[in-house]
Amino acid sequence: MNCQILRTLYVRANGEIPCEDDFGERLTLGRLPDDPATPAIGRILENEAFGRIRAAFARGEAPWPEVCRSCALLRPDEAPVDELGRRVIEKLQVEASLACALRCPDCSNLQQIRHRKGPLHMTPEVFAGLLDDLRNEGFAVRSVEYCGQGEPLNNPRFPELLATARRSYPETLQRVITNGNHDYADRIGDAFVEETVVSVDGATQDAYARYRVNGRIDRALAFLRDAVAAQRPRGGAVIWKYILLASNDSDVEIAEARRLAEEIGVTELRFVRTHSASRSVRAELPRLPAGGGKVRIEAHPSFFRDVRSMAGRGGVRISGAGGAVHLDSLTIHEDGTLRLVGWANAAQPISEATVAVDGAAPAPLPLTVPRPDVRRQIPAFVSVVCGFDVWVRASAAGSAGPTVLEFRMVLAGGGTSRLLVDFEDRPLPMWRRAPRRVARMVRMA
């Protein structure tokens, strides 16, 4: 039993320390003292609530079963890792502000404003007291992330928060996650931020505003441009976060986002599958335009709540005359959906690729992810854009996983290659067990 709760620390604008998960936030594990100069963090992290977490994880149990069963961050089949006990905080998450001008349909912001007590903004004085306390207790802080149930840049003293963290932990990475509906110079100024993540869920105002109600995409894109100009020359990363929703998942919208990302010069365009009511319901991830290495596909942590993941270190490769398929990872979700990540390449161009699960109808296997590492390893292969990251609905597989994956490549020069991965016919263990055997490539006319 494992969870991020013993690796990270989340502090709300009002000083409460809750569970980090959206559902688990109803659990308050501690609270900072009203007087910022009063040491408290050591006592909080050893209190009854944290003791309950450690004891439950050691027994392989959830500390609050009625809450933890809905937690996106709980990993029932991982061994517990207690970084807090080692005086290490992987991520200090700071809710700089609970206020927000946007009215996103699936957000709990208004409900939290109605029911929470205390200030809407974290003050630099409270933040400085927390950081001083952590430093005096000997905590290493690897990153500070400004994110919560509000918009961090709505804090009128946000530049002071950045400066406070830089003084207390000068080498610690700072990450700002924002909707970008702000003037960059006013909200960030000349501060260096290692990672600026701007959530822009669309490429046109119509698609964007269906979810980001009251938001203006022209302001968000201007914020991205200003962040690129200010941070990238100094080594900072600027990430366009694009949550895939029913309102913005068309191929046309995504192609326009890719074009804008290239034009603006962001470090990365990050598409994210989500679990919310407004999520995209496409069976497969949208086909992404080829070229460049700036596109990344991620999923909300809830997608990995109850999964089985296999492929040993280094993955599974099926090779034969003239080509190969490499499976970096296969993730099996509890509803039977499979996520396949890997690459397919050959000594001649591949005109079509598909994958079939246990004899079902083949699903397209779009080769749209740049993989220059493959060409470096195997110079005889012709394509750089040979990677895939695809979700396949395979209800027959269930949570136990597939028995056979059949990859099929149609070669531009003629001929078809069929490559099989055959898994042992029994429920797969939960983590990283390699397949029993890999069938040899079968060359077909």
Coordinates of C-alpha atoms in Angstrom, one line a residue, residues 36-37 122-130 132 157 160-161 164:
P36 CA 4.1 32.1 11.5
A37 CA 7.0 32.2 13.9
M122 CA -1.6 32.7 1.4
T123 CA 0.5 35.5 2.8
P124 CA 4.3 35.7 2.2
E125 CA 4.6 35.9 6.0
V126 CA 2.9 32.5 6.5
F127 CA 4.8 31.0 3.6
A128 CA 8.1 32.3 5.0
G129 CA 7.3 30.8 8.4
L130 CA 6.6 27.4 6.9
D132 CA 11.9 28.5 7.8
R157 CA 1.3 39.3 -3.5
E160 CA 6.6 37.9 -3.1
L161 CA 5.8 34.1 -2.7
T164 CA 10.3 34.0 -0.5

